[in-house]
CSV table of C-alpha atoms in Angstrom, one decimal:
chain,number,residue,atom,x,y,z
U,15,UNK,CA,56.4,-75.4,-67.8
U,16,UNK,CA,56.3,-78.7,-65.8
U,17,UNK,CA,60.0,-79.0,-66.0
U,18,UNK,CA,60.3,-75.7,-64.2
U,19,UNK,CA,58.0,-76.6,-61.3
U,20,UNK,CA,59.5,-76.7,-57.8
U,21,UNK,CA,59.5,-79.9,-55.8
U,22,UNK,CA,56.7,-80.3,-53.3
U,23,UNK,CA,59.0,-80.0,-50.3
U,24,UNK,CA,60.6,-76.8,-51.7
U,25,UNK,CA,57.2,-75.2,-52.5
U,26,UNK,CA,56.0,-76.1,-48.9
U,27,UNK,CA,59.1,-74.6,-47.3
U,28,UNK,CA,58.7,-71.4,-49.3
U,29,UNK,CA,55.1,-71.1,-48.5
U,30,UNK,CA,55.8,-71.5,-44.7
U,31,UNK,CA,58.4,-68.8,-45.0
U,32,UNK,CA,56.5,-66.3,-47.2
U,33,UNK,CA,52.8,-66.8,-46.7
U,34,UNK,CA,51.0,-65.8,-43.5
U,35,UNK,CA,50.4,-68.8,-41.2
U,36,UNK,CA,46.8,-68.0,-40.8
U,37,UNK,CA,46.3,-68.8,-44.5
U,38,UNK,CA,45.9,-72.5,-43.9
U,39,UNK,CA,46.3,-75.4,-46.3
U,40,UNK,CA,44.0,-78.3,-46.7
U,41,UNK,CA,45.5,-81.4,-45.1
U,42,UNK,CA,48.3,-79.5,-43.3
U,43,UNK,CA,50.0,-82.8,-42.1
U,44,UNK,CA,50.6,-83.8,-45.8
U,45,UNK,CA,49.5,-81.0,-48.1
U,46,UNK,CA,48.5,-81.8,-51.7
U,47,UNK,CA,50.3,-79.9,-54.4
U,48,UNK,CA,47.8,-79.4,-57.2
U,49,UNK,CA,49.1,-78.4,-60.6
U,50,UNK,CA,46.1,-78.9,-62.9
U,51,UNK,CA,42.4,-79.3,-63.0
U,52,UNK,CA,39.9,-80.5,-65.6
U,53,UNK,CA,36.2,-80.9,-65.1
U,54,UNK,CA,35.5,-82.5,-61.7
U,55,UNK,CA,39.1,-83.7,-61.3
U,56,UNK,CA,42.4,-82.2,-60.0
U,57,UNK,CA,45.9,-83.5,-60.5
U,58,UNK,CA,49.0,-83.3,-58.3
U,59,UNK,CA,52.6,-82.8,-59.3
U,60,UNK,CA,53.0,-86.6,-59.8
U,61,UNK,CA,50.0,-86.7,-62.1
U,62,UNK,CA,47.7,-88.5,-59.5
U,63,UNK,CA,44.1,-87.9,-60.1
U,64,UNK,CA,41.8,-86.5,-57.4
U,65,UNK,CA,38.0,-86.2,-57.5
U,66,UNK,CA,37.5,-82.7,-56.2
U,67,UNK,CA,34.9,-83.0,-53.4
U,68,UNK,CA,35.5,-79.6,-51.9
U,69,UNK,CA,35.0,-77.0,-54.6
U,70,UNK,CA,32.0,-74.8,-54.5
U,71,UNK,CA,33.6,-72.3,-57.0
U,72,UNK,CA,34.4,-74.3,-60.1
U,73,UNK,CA,30.7,-74.5,-60.6
U,74,UNK,CA,30.7,-75.8,-64.2
U,75,UNK,CA,34.0,-77.7,-63.8
U,76,UNK,CA,37.7,-76.8,-63.7
U,77,UNK,CA,38.9,-75.1,-66.9
U,78,UNK,CA,35.7,-75.5,-68.8
U,79,UNK,CA,36.7,-74.7,-72.4
U,80,UNK,CA,33.8,-72.3,-73.0
U,81,UNK,CA,34.8,-70.2,-69.9
U,82,UNK,CA,38.5,-70.4,-70.7
U,83,UNK,CA,37.9,-69.3,-74.3
U,84,UNK,CA,35.7,-66.4,-73.3
U,85,UNK,CA,38.3,-65.0,-70.9
U,86,UNK,CA,41.1,-65.6,-73.4
U,87,UNK,CA,39.4,-63.9,-76.3
U,88,UNK,CA,38.4,-60.8,-74.4
U,89,UNK,CA,41.8,-60.6,-72.8
U,90,UNK,CA,43.3,-60.4,-76.2
U,91,UNK,CA,41.2,-57.3,-77.0
U,92,UNK,CA,40.7,-55.2,-73.9
U,93,UNK,CA,40.5,-55.5,-70.1
U,94,UNK,CA,40.0,-52.3,-68.2
U,95,UNK,CA,37.8,-50.7,-65.5
U,96,UNK,CA,34.1,-50.3,-65.9
U,97,UNK,CA,34.1,-46.5,-66.1
U,98,UNK,CA,34.5,-46.8,-69.8
U,99,UNK,CA,31.4,-47.6,-71.9
U,100,UNK,CA,31.5,-51.3,-73.0
U,101,UNK,CA,28.9,-53.8,-74.2
U,102,UNK,CA,29.9,-56.7,-71.9
U,103,UNK,CA,28.8,-55.1,-68.6
U,104,UNK,CA,25.3,-54.2,-69.9
U,105,UNK,CA,25.0,-57.6,-71.8
U,106,UNK,CA,25.8,-59.5,-68.6
U,107,UNK,CA,23.5,-57.3,-66.4
U,108,UNK,CA,20.6,-57.9,-68.8
U,109,UNK,CA,21.4,-61.7,-68.9
U,110,UNK,CA,21.4,-61.9,-65.1
U,111,UNK,CA,18.2,-59.8,-64.9
U,112,UNK,CA,16.5,-62.5,-67.0
U,113,UNK,CA,17.0,-65.0,-64.2
U,114,UNK,CA,15.6,-62.7,-61.4
U,115,UNK,CA,12.3,-61.2,-60.5
U,116,UNK,CA,11.7,-58.0,-62.5
U,117,UNK,CA,12.0,-55.8,-59.4
U,118,UNK,CA,15.6,-56.8,-59.0
U,119,UNK,CA,16.9,-54.7,-62.0
U,120,UNK,CA,19.9,-52.7,-60.8
U,121,UNK,CA,23.3,-54.3,-60.7
U,122,UNK,CA,26.7,-53.6,-59.1
U,123,UNK,CA,29.7,-55.7,-60.0
U,124,UNK,CA,32.6,-56.5,-57.7
U,125,UNK,CA,35.4,-59.0,-57.2
U,126,UNK,CA,34.3,-61.3,-54.3
U,127,UNK,CA,31.5,-62.4,-52.1
U,128,UNK,CA,32.9,-60.4,-49.2
U,129,UNK,CA,32.8,-57.2,-51.3
U,130,UNK,CA,29.2,-58.0,-52.3
U,131,UNK,CA,28.0,-58.5,-48.8
U,132,UNK,CA,29.8,-55.4,-47.6
U,133,UNK,CA,28.0,-53.4,-50.3
U,134,UNK,CA,24.7,-55.0,-49.4
U,135,UNK,CA,25.1,-53.8,-45.8
U,136,UNK,CA,25.8,-50.3,-47.1
U,137,UNK,CA,22.8,-50.3,-49.4
U,138,UNK,CA,20.5,-51.7,-46.7
U,139,UNK,CA,21.6,-49.2,-44.0
U,140,UNK,CA,21.3,-46.2,-46.3
U,141,UNK,CA,17.8,-47.3,-47.5
U,142,UNK,CA,16.4,-48.2,-44.0
U,143,UNK,CA,18.3,-45.6,-41.8
U,144,UNK,CA,19.0,-48.5,-39.4
U,145,UNK,CA,22.2,-50.2,-38.3
U,146,UNK,CA,20.8,-53.3,-36.7
U,147,UNK,CA,21.3,-56.6,-38.5
U,148,UNK,CA,19.6,-60.0,-38.1
U,149,UNK,CA,21.8,-63.0,-38.8
U,150,UNK,CA,21.6,-66.7,-38.6
U,151,UNK,CA,23.5,-68.6,-36.0
U,152,UNK,CA,26.9,-70.0,-37.2
U,153,UNK,CA,26.7,-67.7,-40.2
U,154,UNK,CA,29.8,-66.6,-42.1
U,155,UNK,CA,29.5,-63.6,-44.4
U,156,UNK,CA,33.1,-62.7,-45.4
U,157,UNK,CA,36.5,-61.5,-44.2
U,158,UNK,CA,36.0,-57.8,-44.1
U,159,UNK,CA,35.7,-56.1,-40.7
U,160,UNK,CA,32.1,-55.2,-41.4
U,161,UNK,CA,31.2,-58.8,-42.1
U,162,UNK,CA,33.2,-60.3,-39.3
U,163,UNK,CA,31.0,-58.2,-37.0
U,164,UNK,CA,27.9,-60.0,-38.4
U,165,UNK,CA,29.4,-63.5,-38.6
U,166,UNK,CA,28.8,-65.6,-35.5
U,167,UNK,CA,31.3,-68.1,-36.9
U,168,UNK,CA,34.0,-65.5,-36.6
U,169,UNK,CA,33.1,-62.9,-33.9
U,170,UNK,CA,32.6,-65.5,-31.2
U,171,UNK,CA,36.3,-66.2,-31.4
U,172,UNK,CA,37.2,-62.5,-31.6
U,173,UNK,CA,35.6,-59.5,-30.0
U,174,UNK,CA,32.2,-61.0,-29.4
U,175,UNK,CA,28.7,-59.9,-30.5
U,176,UNK,CA,28.0,-56.3,-31.1
U,177,UNK,CA,24.8,-54.9,-29.5
U,178,UNK,CA,23.3,-54.2,-32.9
U,179,UNK,CA,23.7,-57.7,-34.2
U,180,UNK,CA,20.8,-60.0,-33.5
U,181,UNK,CA,21.4,-63.8,-33.9
U,182,UNK,CA,18.5,-66.2,-34.7
U,183,UNK,CA,18.7,-69.9,-34.7
U,184,UNK,CA,16.4,-70.5,-37.6
U,185,UNK,CA,16.2,-69.4,-41.2
U,186,UNK,CA,12.4,-69.0,-40.7
U,187,UNK,CA,12.6,-65.2,-40.0
U,188,UNK,CA,10.1,-64.1,-42.6
U,189,UNK,CA,10.4,-61.1,-44.8
U,190,UNK,CA,7.1,-59.9,-43.3
U,191,UNK,CA,8.7,-59.7,-39.9
U,192,UNK,CA,11.8,-58.0,-41.2
U,193,UNK,CA,10.0,-55.5,-43.4
U,194,UNK,CA,7.4,-54.9,-40.7
U,195,UNK,CA,10.3,-53.8,-38.4
U,196,UNK,CA,11.5,-51.3,-41.0
U,197,UNK,CA,14.2,-53.6,-42.4
U,198,UNK,CA,14.9,-55.1,-45.8
U,199,UNK,CA,15.6,-58.7,-46.8
U,200,UNK,CA,19.0,-59.7,-48.3
U,201,UNK,CA,19.3,-63.1,-50.0
U,202,UNK,CA,22.9,-64.2,-50.0
U,203,UNK,CA,23.2,-66.6,-53.0
U,204,UNK,CA,27.0,-66.7,-52.8
U,205,UNK,CA,27.0,-70.5,-52.2
U,206,UNK,CA,23.5,-71.6,-53.1
U,207,UNK,CA,22.8,-69.7,-56.3
U,208,UNK,CA,23.1,-70.5,-60.0
U,209,UNK,CA,21.1,-73.6,-60.0
U,210,UNK,CA,22.7,-75.5,-57.1
U,211,UNK,CA,19.4,-76.2,-55.4
U,212,UNK,CA,18.1,-77.9,-58.6
U,213,UNK,CA,14.4,-77.0,-58.2
U,214,UNK,CA,15.1,-73.3,-58.8
U,215,UNK,CA,17.9,-71.2,-60.2
U,216,UNK,CA,18.0,-69.1,-57.0
U,217,UNK,CA,17.6,-70.6,-53.6
U,218,UNK,CA,15.4,-67.7,-52.4
U,219,UNK,CA,12.8,-68.9,-54.8
U,220,UNK,CA,12.3,-71.9,-52.4
U,221,UNK,CA,10.4,-69.4,-50.2
U,222,UNK,CA,7.6,-69.2,-52.7
U,223,UNK,CA,6.6,-67.9,-56.1
U,224,UNK,CA,5.8,-64.4,-54.9
U,225,UNK,CA,8.7,-63.9,-52.6
U,226,UNK,CA,11.1,-61.2,-53.8
U,227,UNK,CA,14.1,-60.1,-51.7
U,228,UNK,CA,15.2,-56.5,-51.6
U,229,UNK,CA,18.9,-57.3,-52.4
U,230,UNK,CA,20.6,-60.4,-53.8
U,231,UNK,CA,24.3,-61.0,-53.4
U,232,UNK,CA,26.3,-63.4,-55.7
U,233,UNK,CA,29.8,-64.7,-55.7
U,234,UNK,CA,31.9,-67.9,-55.7
U,235,UNK,CA,30.4,-69.9,-58.7
U,236,UNK,CA,29.4,-66.8,-60.6
U,237,UNK,CA,32.8,-66.7,-62.3
U,238,UNK,CA,33.8,-70.4,-62.1
U,239,UNK,CA,37.1,-69.4,-60.3
U,240,UNK,CA,37.4,-66.0,-61.9
U,241,UNK,CA,37.2,-63.2,-59.2
U,242,UNK,CA,33.7,-61.9,-59.9
U,243,UNK,CA,30.7,-61.0,-57.7
U,244,UNK,CA,27.5,-59.1,-58.0
U,245,UNK,CA,24.8,-57.3,-56.0
U,246,UNK,CA,21.3,-57.0,-57.5
U,247,UNK,CA,18.7,-54.7,-56.0
U,248,UNK,CA,15.6,-52.6,-56.6
U,249,UNK,CA,15.4,-49.1,-58.1
U,250,UNK,CA,14.2,-47.8,-54.7
U,251,UNK,CA,17.2,-49.1,-52.9
U,252,UNK,CA,19.6,-48.0,-55.6
U,253,UNK,CA,18.2,-44.5,-55.6
U,254,UNK,CA,18.6,-44.2,-51.9
U,255,UNK,CA,22.2,-45.2,-52.2
U,256,UNK,CA,22.7,-42.6,-55.0
U,257,UNK,CA,21.2,-39.9,-52.9
U,258,UNK,CA,24.3,-39.9,-50.7
U,259,UNK,CA,26.1,-38.1,-53.5
U,260,UNK,CA,29.1,-40.4,-53.0
U,261,UNK,CA,30.2,-42.3,-56.2
U,262,UNK,CA,30.5,-46.0,-56.0
U,263,UNK,CA,33.5,-47.2,-58.0
U,264,UNK,CA,35.2,-50.7,-58.2
U,265,UNK,CA,38.4,-50.8,-60.2
U,266,UNK,CA,38.1,-54.3,-61.4
U,267,UNK,CA,34.4,-55.1,-60.8
U,268,UNK,CA,32.5,-55.5,-64.1
U,269,UNK,CA,35.6,-55.4,-66.3
U,270,UNK,CA,35.2,-56.7,-69.9
U,271,UNK,CA,36.9,-60.0,-69.1
U,272,UNK,CA,34.9,-60.6,-65.9
U,273,UNK,CA,31.7,-60.0,-67.6
U,274,UNK,CA,32.7,-62.2,-70.5
U,275,UNK,CA,33.5,-65.0,-68.1
U,276,UNK,CA,30.1,-64.5,-66.3
U,277,UNK,CA,28.3,-64.7,-69.5
U,278,UNK,CA,30.1,-67.9,-70.4
U,279,UNK,CA,29.2,-69.5,-67.1
U,280,UNK,CA,25.5,-68.7,-67.7
U,281,UNK,CA,25.8,-70.1,-71.2
U,282,UNK,CA,27.3,-73.4,-69.9
U,283,UNK,CA,24.6,-73.7,-67.2
U,284,UNK,CA,21.9,-73.4,-69.8
U,285,UNK,CA,23.3,-75.4,-72.6
U,286,UNK,CA,24.4,-78.3,-70.4
U,287,UNK,CA,21.2,-78.2,-68.4
U,288,UNK,CA,23.1,-78.2,-65.1
U,289,UNK,CA,20.3,-77.0,-63.0
U,290,UNK,CA,18.2,-80.1,-63.9
U,291,UNK,CA,21.3,-82.2,-63.4
U,292,UNK,CA,21.8,-80.8,-59.9
U,293,UNK,CA,18.2,-81.8,-59.1
U,294,UNK,CA,18.7,-85.3,-60.5
U,295,UNK,CA,22.1,-86.0,-59.0
U,296,UNK,CA,21.1,-84.5,-55.6
U,297,UNK,CA,18.0,-86.7,-55.3
U,298,UNK,CA,20.1,-89.7,-56.1
U,299,UNK,CA,22.7,-88.8,-53.5
U,300,UNK,CA,20.1,-88.0,-50.9
U,301,UNK,CA,18.7,-91.5,-51.3
U,302,UNK,CA,22.1,-93.1,-51.0
U,303,UNK,CA,22.7,-91.1,-47.8
U,304,UNK,CA,19.4,-92.1,-46.4
U,305,UNK,CA,20.3,-95.7,-47.0
U,306,UNK,CA,23.5,-95.2,-45.0
U,307,UNK,CA,21.6,-93.5,-42.2
U,308,UNK,CA,19.4,-96.5,-41.9
U,309,UNK,CA,22.5,-98.7,-41.4
U,310,UNK,CA,24.7,-96.4,-39.2
U,311,UNK,CA,23.4,-94.7,-36.0
U,312,UNK,CA,26.3,-92.2,-36.2
U,313,UNK,CA,24.4,-90.5,-39.0
U,314,UNK,CA,21.8,-88.4,-37.2
U,315,UNK,CA,20.2,-86.6,-40.1
U,316,UNK,CA,20.3,-86.1,-43.9
U,317,UNK,CA,18.7,-83.0,-45.3
U,318,UNK,CA,19.0,-80.6,-48.2
U,319,UNK,CA,17.9,-80.0,-51.7
U,320,UNK,CA,19.6,-80.2,-55.0
U,321,UNK,CA,23.4,-80.3,-54.5
U,322,UNK,CA,23.3,-78.5,-51.2
U,323,UNK,CA,23.0,-81.3,-48.7
U,324,UNK,CA,23.9,-81.7,-45.1
U,325,UNK,CA,24.7,-84.8,-42.9
U,326,UNK,CA,24.8,-84.7,-39.1
U,327,UNK,CA,27.2,-87.1,-37.3
U,328,UNK,CA,26.1,-87.7,-33.8
U,329,UNK,CA,27.3,-89.8,-30.8
U,330,UNK,CA,23.9,-90.4,-29.2
U,331,UNK,CA,20.5,-90.3,-30.8
U,332,UNK,CA,18.8,-89.0,-27.6
U,333,UNK,CA,21.2,-86.2,-26.9
U,334,UNK,CA,22.3,-85.6,-30.5
U,335,UNK,CA,25.8,-84.8,-29.2
U,336,UNK,CA,28.0,-84.1,-32.2
U,337,UNK,CA,30.5,-86.8,-33.2
U,338,UNK,CA,33.2,-84.2,-33.7
U,339,UNK,CA,36.2,-86.5,-33.2
U,340,UNK,CA,34.8,-89.1,-35.7
U,341,UNK,CA,34.2,-86.3,-38.2
U,342,UNK,CA,37.7,-85.0,-37.7
U,343,UNK,CA,39.0,-88.5,-38.3
U,344,UNK,CA,37.2,-88.8,-41.6
U,345,UNK,CA,38.5,-85.4,-42.9
U,346,UNK,CA,42.1,-86.0,-41.8
U,347,UNK,CA,42.6,-88.7,-44.3
U,348,UNK,CA,42.3,-89.5,-48.0
U,349,UNK,CA,39.8,-92.0,-49.2
U,350,UNK,CA,40.9,-94.9,-51.5
U,351,UNK,CA,38.4,-97.2,-53.0
U,352,UNK,CA,39.8,-100.7,-53.6
U,353,UNK,CA,37.5,-101.8,-56.4
U,354,UNK,CA,34.6,-100.5,-58.6
U,355,UNK,CA,34.5,-97.6,-61.0
U,356,UNK,CA,36.6,-95.4,-58.8
U,357,UNK,CA,39.7,-97.6,-58.6
U,358,UNK,CA,42.7,-95.9,-57.1
U,359,UNK,CA,41.1,-92.4,-57.3
U,360,UNK,CA,41.8,-90.2,-54.3
U,361,UNK,CA,39.1,-87.9,-52.8
U,362,UNK,CA,39.4,-84.6,-51.1
U,363,UNK,CA,37.8,-84.0,-47.7
U,364,UNK,CA,37.2,-80.5,-46.5
U,365,UNK,CA,38.9,-79.9,-43.1
U,366,UNK,CA,36.5,-77.3,-41.8
U,367,UNK,CA,35.2,-77.6,-38.3
U,368,UNK,CA,33.0,-75.5,-36.1
U,369,UNK,CA,31.8,-75.6,-32.5
U,370,UNK,CA,29.0,-78.1,-33.3
U,371,UNK,CA,30.4,-80.4,-35.9
U,372,UNK,CA,33.0,-80.8,-38.6
U,373,UNK,CA,33.4,-81.5,-42.2
U,374,UNK,CA,33.2,-85.0,-43.5
U,375,UNK,CA,33.6,-86.6,-47.0
U,376,UNK,CA,31.4,-88.7,-49.1
U,377,UNK,CA,32.9,-90.0,-52.3
U,378,UNK,CA,30.3,-89.5,-55.1
U,379,UNK,CA,31.7,-88.4,-58.4
U,380,UNK,CA,30.9,-84.7,-58.2
U,381,UNK,CA,32.8,-81.6,-58.8
U,382,UNK,CA,33.4,-80.4,-55.2
U,383,UNK,CA,31.3,-82.3,-52.7
U,384,UNK,CA,32.0,-81.0,-49.2
U,385,UNK,CA,29.7,-81.9,-46.3
U,386,UNK,CA,29.9,-80.2,-43.0
U,387,UNK,CA,27.8,-81.0,-40.0
U,388,UNK,CA,25.4,-78.4,-38.6
U,389,UNK,CA,24.5,-80.8,-35.9
U,390,UNK,CA,21.6,-80.8,-33.5
U,391,UNK,CA,19.4,-79.2,-36.2
U,392,UNK,CA,21.5,-76.0,-36.6
U,393,UNK,CA,22.5,-74.8,-40.0
U,394,UNK,CA,24.9,-72.2,-41.3
U,395,UNK,CA,23.7,-69.1,-43.2
U,396,UNK,CA,24.5,-65.6,-44.1
U,397,UNK,CA,22.8,-62.3,-43.4
U,398,UNK,CA,23.0,-58.7,-44.4
U,399,UNK,CA,20.2,-56.6,-43.0
U,400,UNK,CA,18.5,-60.0,-42.9
U,401,UNK,CA,20.2,-62.4,-45.2
U,402,UNK,CA,18.4,-65.7,-45.8
U,403,UNK,CA,20.5,-68.5,-47.3
U,404,UNK,CA,17.9,-71.0,-48.3
U,405,UNK,CA,18.8,-74.6,-47.7
U,406,UNK,CA,22.1,-73.8,-46.1
U,407,UNK,CA,22.7,-77.2,-44.6
U,408,UNK,CA,26.0,-78.3,-46.0
U,409,UNK,CA,26.8,-80.1,-49.2
U,410,UNK,CA,27.9,-77.9,-52.1
U,411,UNK,CA,29.1,-80.0,-55.0
U,412,UNK,CA,29.1,-78.3,-58.4
U,413,UNK,CA,26.4,-79.6,-60.6
U,414,UNK,CA,28.4,-80.6,-63.6
U,415,UNK,CA,29.7,-84.1,-63.1
U,416,UNK,CA,28.1,-87.0,-64.9
U,417,UNK,CA,29.8,-89.6,-62.7
U,418,UNK,CA,27.4,-90.1,-59.9
U,419,UNK,CA,24.4,-91.2,-61.8
U,420,UNK,CA,26.4,-93.6,-63.9
U,421,UNK,CA,28.9,-95.1,-61.5
U,422,UNK,CA,27.9,-94.6,-57.9
U,423,UNK,CA,26.1,-97.9,-57.6
U,424,UNK,CA,29.4,-99.6,-58.3
U,425,UNK,CA,31.2,-98.0,-55.4
U,426,UNK,CA,31.7,-100.4,-52.5
U,427,UNK,CA,29.8,-99.4,-49.3
U,428,UNK,CA,27.5,-96.9,-51.0
């Protein structure tokens, strides 16, 4: 197979000719051609090894053998739509239910986080009879038109804010206020779920032991790279949706292969104790970052929990003006460490910017470790009827690498 691969220049030329230019590459000045991944590492066409510090999808590591085997074995037997009776979809729904409050007991399976958030909007609007949506500032919910309308990150550069969209600057919009106004609470766990916050399996659990959202959406890490997503809700919300008389059908959502993959991801998370690992590695990383903050005035703040951590880069401590140019510089290059445990290993930085900051890279040995600045105290989030993304302040490494706790102290400069 390797002998049949195109050269990097040819692949790039074909992409520029055939793929829409709005589908942007990382590092557009010198794109990286990745041909293989394993665990927390990715490899280019020359065999060079990269520590993947971007990925918030390969939650248990690239090509985890348990996940790969589950998909392969089910693919050999059957893969079809979910309108046929099959054990996998009910086994997976039951397994997910074990991780959630008992009120969240009805599941819909889809293919992406965007589909999940779109369905959450439909469920919420049908149940409440309201159209208005409360969203967090800088939020991004997905690429569907319905979600761009409620994503300040997107609509500010397009048609602007709709009159029924209400933007708040803090995640502390309590469920009591939302429900008191006749709304329901949607917890978007698409980035922060499945143990990433360490202390809990779901980030909404950070709001207190008794807090239960009305809808939970899941995506990204749920399938470790396989296109899989889910919406969990209450019987009351599901019944209101059913009362429309319109069937909900998703061709590929909840297929036997997708559910086999989802079950395998949950198995790995449990057997390898990755939630506890996220808490341990996250605490270790936070301490390293705080040490750097004490040395470097450009670091305005370090905050987060588990492996969802944010770092602000600022020009001035008094005004907290974002150090956007400096952040752009950091993410426009590769990082090479000259000595220590990470000799000659390259690191990915995530070239994402917004109006208040930009992504930057730190090089701990994690599977996917992107940090973007939500400077001046702002933080990104998502919202459906009122989506709360707990701890949405920036760093989303996958919690499967064992490198950081073992090797980080040997990295020069950390």
